[in-house]
CSV table of C-alpha atoms in Angstrom, one decimal:
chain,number,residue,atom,x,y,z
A,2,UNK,CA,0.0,0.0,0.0
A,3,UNK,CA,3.1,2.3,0.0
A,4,UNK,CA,2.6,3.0,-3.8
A,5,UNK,CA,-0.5,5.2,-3.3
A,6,UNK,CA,-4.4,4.1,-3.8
A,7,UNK,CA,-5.6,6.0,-6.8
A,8,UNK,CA,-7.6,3.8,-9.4
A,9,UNK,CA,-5.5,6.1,-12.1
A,10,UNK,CA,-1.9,4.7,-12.4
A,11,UNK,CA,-0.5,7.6,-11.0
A,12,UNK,CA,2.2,6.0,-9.8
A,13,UNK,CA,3.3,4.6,-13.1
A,14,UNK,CA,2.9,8.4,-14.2
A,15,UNK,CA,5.3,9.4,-11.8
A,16,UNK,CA,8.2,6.4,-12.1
A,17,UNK,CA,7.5,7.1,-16.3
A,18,UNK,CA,8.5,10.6,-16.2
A,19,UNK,CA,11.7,10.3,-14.2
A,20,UNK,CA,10.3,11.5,-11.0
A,21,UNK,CA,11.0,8.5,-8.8
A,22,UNK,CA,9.0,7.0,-6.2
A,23,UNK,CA,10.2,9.4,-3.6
A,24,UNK,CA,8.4,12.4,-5.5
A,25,UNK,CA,5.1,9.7,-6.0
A,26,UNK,CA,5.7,8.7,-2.1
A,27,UNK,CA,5.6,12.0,-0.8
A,28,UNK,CA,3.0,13.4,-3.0
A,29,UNK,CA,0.3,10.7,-2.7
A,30,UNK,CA,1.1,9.9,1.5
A,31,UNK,CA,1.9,12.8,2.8
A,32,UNK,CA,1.5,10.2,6.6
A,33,UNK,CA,5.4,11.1,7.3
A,34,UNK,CA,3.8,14.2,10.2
A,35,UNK,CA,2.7,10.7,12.3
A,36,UNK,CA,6.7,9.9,12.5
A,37,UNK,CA,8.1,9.4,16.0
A,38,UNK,CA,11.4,9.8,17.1
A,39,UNK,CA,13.8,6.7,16.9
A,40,UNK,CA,16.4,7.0,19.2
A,41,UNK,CA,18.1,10.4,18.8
A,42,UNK,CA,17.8,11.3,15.3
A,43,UNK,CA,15.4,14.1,14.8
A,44,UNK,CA,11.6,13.2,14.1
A,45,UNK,CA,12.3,15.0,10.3
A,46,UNK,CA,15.3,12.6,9.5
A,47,UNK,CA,13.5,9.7,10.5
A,48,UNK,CA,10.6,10.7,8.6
A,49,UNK,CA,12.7,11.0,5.8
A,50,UNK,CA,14.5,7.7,5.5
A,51,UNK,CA,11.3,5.6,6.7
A,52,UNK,CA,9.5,7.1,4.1
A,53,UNK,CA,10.8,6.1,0.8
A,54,UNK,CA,10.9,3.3,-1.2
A,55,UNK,CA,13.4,2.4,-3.9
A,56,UNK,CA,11.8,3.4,-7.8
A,57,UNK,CA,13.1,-0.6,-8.2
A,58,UNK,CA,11.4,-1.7,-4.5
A,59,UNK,CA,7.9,0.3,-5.8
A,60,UNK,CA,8.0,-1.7,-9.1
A,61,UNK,CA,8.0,-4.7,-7.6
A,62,UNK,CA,5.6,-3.9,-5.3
A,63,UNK,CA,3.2,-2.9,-8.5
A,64,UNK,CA,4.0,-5.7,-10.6
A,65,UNK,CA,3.1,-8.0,-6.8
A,66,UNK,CA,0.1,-6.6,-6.4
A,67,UNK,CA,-1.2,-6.2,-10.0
A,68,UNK,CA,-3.6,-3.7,-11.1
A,69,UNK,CA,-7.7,-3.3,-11.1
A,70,UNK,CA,-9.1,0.0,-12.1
A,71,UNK,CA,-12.4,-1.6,-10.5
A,72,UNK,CA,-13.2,-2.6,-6.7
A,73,UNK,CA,-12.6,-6.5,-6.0
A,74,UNK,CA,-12.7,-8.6,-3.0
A,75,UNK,CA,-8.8,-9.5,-2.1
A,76,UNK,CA,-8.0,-12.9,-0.6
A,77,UNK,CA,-9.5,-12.0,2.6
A,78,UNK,CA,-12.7,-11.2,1.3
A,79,UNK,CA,-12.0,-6.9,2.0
A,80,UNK,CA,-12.9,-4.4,-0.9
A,81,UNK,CA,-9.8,-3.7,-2.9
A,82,UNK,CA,-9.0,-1.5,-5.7
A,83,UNK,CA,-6.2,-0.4,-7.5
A,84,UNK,CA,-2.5,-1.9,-6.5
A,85,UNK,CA,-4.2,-4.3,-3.6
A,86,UNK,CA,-5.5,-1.3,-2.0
A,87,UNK,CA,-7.7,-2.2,0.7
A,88,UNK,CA,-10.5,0.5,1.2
A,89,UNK,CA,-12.0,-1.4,4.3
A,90,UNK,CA,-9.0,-1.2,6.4
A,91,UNK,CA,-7.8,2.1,5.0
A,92,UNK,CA,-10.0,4.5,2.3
A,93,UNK,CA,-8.8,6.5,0.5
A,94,UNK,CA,-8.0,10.2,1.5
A,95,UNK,CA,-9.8,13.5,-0.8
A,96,UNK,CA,-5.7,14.2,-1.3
A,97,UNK,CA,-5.6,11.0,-2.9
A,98,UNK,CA,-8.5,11.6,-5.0
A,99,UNK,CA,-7.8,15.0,-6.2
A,100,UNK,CA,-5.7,14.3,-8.7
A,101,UNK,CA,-7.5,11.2,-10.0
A,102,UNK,CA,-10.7,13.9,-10.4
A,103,UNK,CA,-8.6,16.4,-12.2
A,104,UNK,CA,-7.2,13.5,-14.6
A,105,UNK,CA,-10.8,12.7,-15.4
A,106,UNK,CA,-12.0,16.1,-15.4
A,107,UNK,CA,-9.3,16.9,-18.2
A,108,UNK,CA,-10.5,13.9,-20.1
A,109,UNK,CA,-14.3,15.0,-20.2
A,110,UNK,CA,-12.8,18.3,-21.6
A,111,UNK,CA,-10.7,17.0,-24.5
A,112,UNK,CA,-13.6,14.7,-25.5
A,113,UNK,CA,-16.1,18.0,-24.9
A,114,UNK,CA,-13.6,19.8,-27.3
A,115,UNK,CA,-13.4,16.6,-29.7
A,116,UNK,CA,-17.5,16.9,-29.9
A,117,UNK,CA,-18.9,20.5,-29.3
A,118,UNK,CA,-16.7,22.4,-32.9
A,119,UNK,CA,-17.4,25.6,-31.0
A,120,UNK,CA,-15.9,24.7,-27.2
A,121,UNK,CA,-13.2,26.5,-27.0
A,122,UNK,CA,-14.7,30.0,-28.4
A,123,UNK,CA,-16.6,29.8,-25.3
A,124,UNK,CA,-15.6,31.6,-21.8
A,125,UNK,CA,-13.4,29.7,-19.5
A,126,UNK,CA,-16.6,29.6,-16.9
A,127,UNK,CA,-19.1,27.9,-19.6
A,128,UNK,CA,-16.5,25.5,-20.6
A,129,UNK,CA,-16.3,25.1,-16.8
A,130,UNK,CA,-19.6,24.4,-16.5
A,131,UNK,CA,-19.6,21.6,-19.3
A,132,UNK,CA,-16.6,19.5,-18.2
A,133,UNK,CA,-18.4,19.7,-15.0
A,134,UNK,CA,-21.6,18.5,-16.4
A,135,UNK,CA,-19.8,16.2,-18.7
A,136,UNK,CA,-18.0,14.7,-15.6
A,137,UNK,CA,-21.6,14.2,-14.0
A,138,UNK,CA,-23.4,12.4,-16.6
A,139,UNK,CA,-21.0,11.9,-19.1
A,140,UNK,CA,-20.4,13.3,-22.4
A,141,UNK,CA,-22.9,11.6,-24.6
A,142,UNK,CA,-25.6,12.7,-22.1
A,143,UNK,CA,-24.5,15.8,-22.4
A,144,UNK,CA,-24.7,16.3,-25.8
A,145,UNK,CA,-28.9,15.4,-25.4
A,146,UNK,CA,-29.1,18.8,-24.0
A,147,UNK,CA,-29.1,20.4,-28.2
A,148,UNK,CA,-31.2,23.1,-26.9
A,149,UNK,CA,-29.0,24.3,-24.1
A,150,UNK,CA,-25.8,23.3,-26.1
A,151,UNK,CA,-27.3,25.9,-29.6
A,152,UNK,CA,-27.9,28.4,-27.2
A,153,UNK,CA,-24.7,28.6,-26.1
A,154,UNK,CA,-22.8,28.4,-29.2
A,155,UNK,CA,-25.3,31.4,-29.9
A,156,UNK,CA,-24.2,33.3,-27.0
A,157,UNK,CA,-27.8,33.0,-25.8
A,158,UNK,CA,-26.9,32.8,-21.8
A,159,UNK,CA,-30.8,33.4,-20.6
A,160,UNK,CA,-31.6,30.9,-22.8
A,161,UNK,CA,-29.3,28.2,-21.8
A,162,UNK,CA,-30.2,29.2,-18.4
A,163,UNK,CA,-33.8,28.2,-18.9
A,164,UNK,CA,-33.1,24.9,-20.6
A,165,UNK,CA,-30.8,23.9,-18.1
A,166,UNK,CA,-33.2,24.5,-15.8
A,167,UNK,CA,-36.0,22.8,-17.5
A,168,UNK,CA,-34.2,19.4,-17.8
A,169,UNK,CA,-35.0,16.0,-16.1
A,170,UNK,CA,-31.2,16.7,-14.7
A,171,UNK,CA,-32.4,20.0,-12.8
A,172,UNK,CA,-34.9,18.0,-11.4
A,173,UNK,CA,-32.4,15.1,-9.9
A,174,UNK,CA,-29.5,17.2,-9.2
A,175,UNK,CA,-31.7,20.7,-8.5
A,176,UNK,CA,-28.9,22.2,-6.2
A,177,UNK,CA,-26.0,21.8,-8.5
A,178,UNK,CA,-28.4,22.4,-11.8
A,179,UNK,CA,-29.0,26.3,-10.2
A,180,UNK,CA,-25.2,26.7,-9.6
A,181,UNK,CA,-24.1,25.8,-12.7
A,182,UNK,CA,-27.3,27.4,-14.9
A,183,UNK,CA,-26.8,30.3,-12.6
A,184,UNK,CA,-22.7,30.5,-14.0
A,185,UNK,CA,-24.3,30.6,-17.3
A,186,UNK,CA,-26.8,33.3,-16.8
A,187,UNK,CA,-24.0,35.6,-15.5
A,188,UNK,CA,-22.4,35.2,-19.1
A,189,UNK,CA,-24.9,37.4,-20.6
């Protein structure tokens, strides 16, 4: 479990680009504040050495444990995702997550871009608004909305307001719907 428990292969990321598991250690656990002291050495140079791994020690540990991208029950019957990551016995943290949602969120904007011609002429805050969408229901869902998405692309904010509000999505996700349809409104 020392590699980190993202479902996203952020560790091979890391050890790909040169950056070692020290940089992947210390980025992904940042657990080296619940160091004690051994002995005399200082609590920070024990912290230190006890918390990296060799980049050859955390490739062994990935190829050991293998890989799912999708939860599983381990040997011991525990949910476990990932590199034998153990969600039961220790879930994962929101700094763990981060950069698995902003990974994903990057992807629903490239594919947003591959589909909608006219993404990029838009602000920053509508584009925004559809990765975050996107992200929600996913991208083909999101291109059901044709109403909301022509009145966009015709710089029609009020409108796209009001269709965003009118949709089935408004009515199951109201809260985040008048966020977001309200970010559009301010366009205009």
């Amino acid at each position: 479990m020392l590699a980190g428990r993202e479902t996203g292969g952020l560790v091979r990321r890391f050890l790909d680009v040169g950056k070692g598991a020290v940089a992947a250690a210390r980025t992904l656990f940042p657990h080296g504040s619940k160091c004690r002291p051994l002995g005399n050495r200082p609590v920070n140079q024990q912290c230190e050495r006890n918390g990296r791994m060799t980049e050859a020690g955390l490739k062994q540990l990935a190829s050991d444990e293998g890989f799912s991208g999708i939860p599983y029950p381990c040997s011991e019957g525990k949910t476990t995702i990932g590199y034998g990551f153990n969600l039961e016995a220790w879930p994962l943290t929101e700094a763990e997550c981060l950069p698995i949602l902003k990974s994903r969120a990057e992807r629903v904007k490239v594919d947003l871009a591959n589909q909608i011609g006219f993404f990029y002429a838009l602000p920053e805050a509508a584009q925004d608004v559809l990765v975050n969408m996107g992200y929600q229901m996913g991208v083909s869902r999101l291109l059901g909305f044709k109403r909301f998405l022509k009145a966009l692309e015709a710089r029609k904010y009020e409108d796209a307001y009001h269709e965003l509000l009118q949709s089935k999505w408004a009515v199951q996700t109201p809260n985040r719907a008048r966020r977001l349809a309200d970010i559009i409104r301010s366009l205009g």
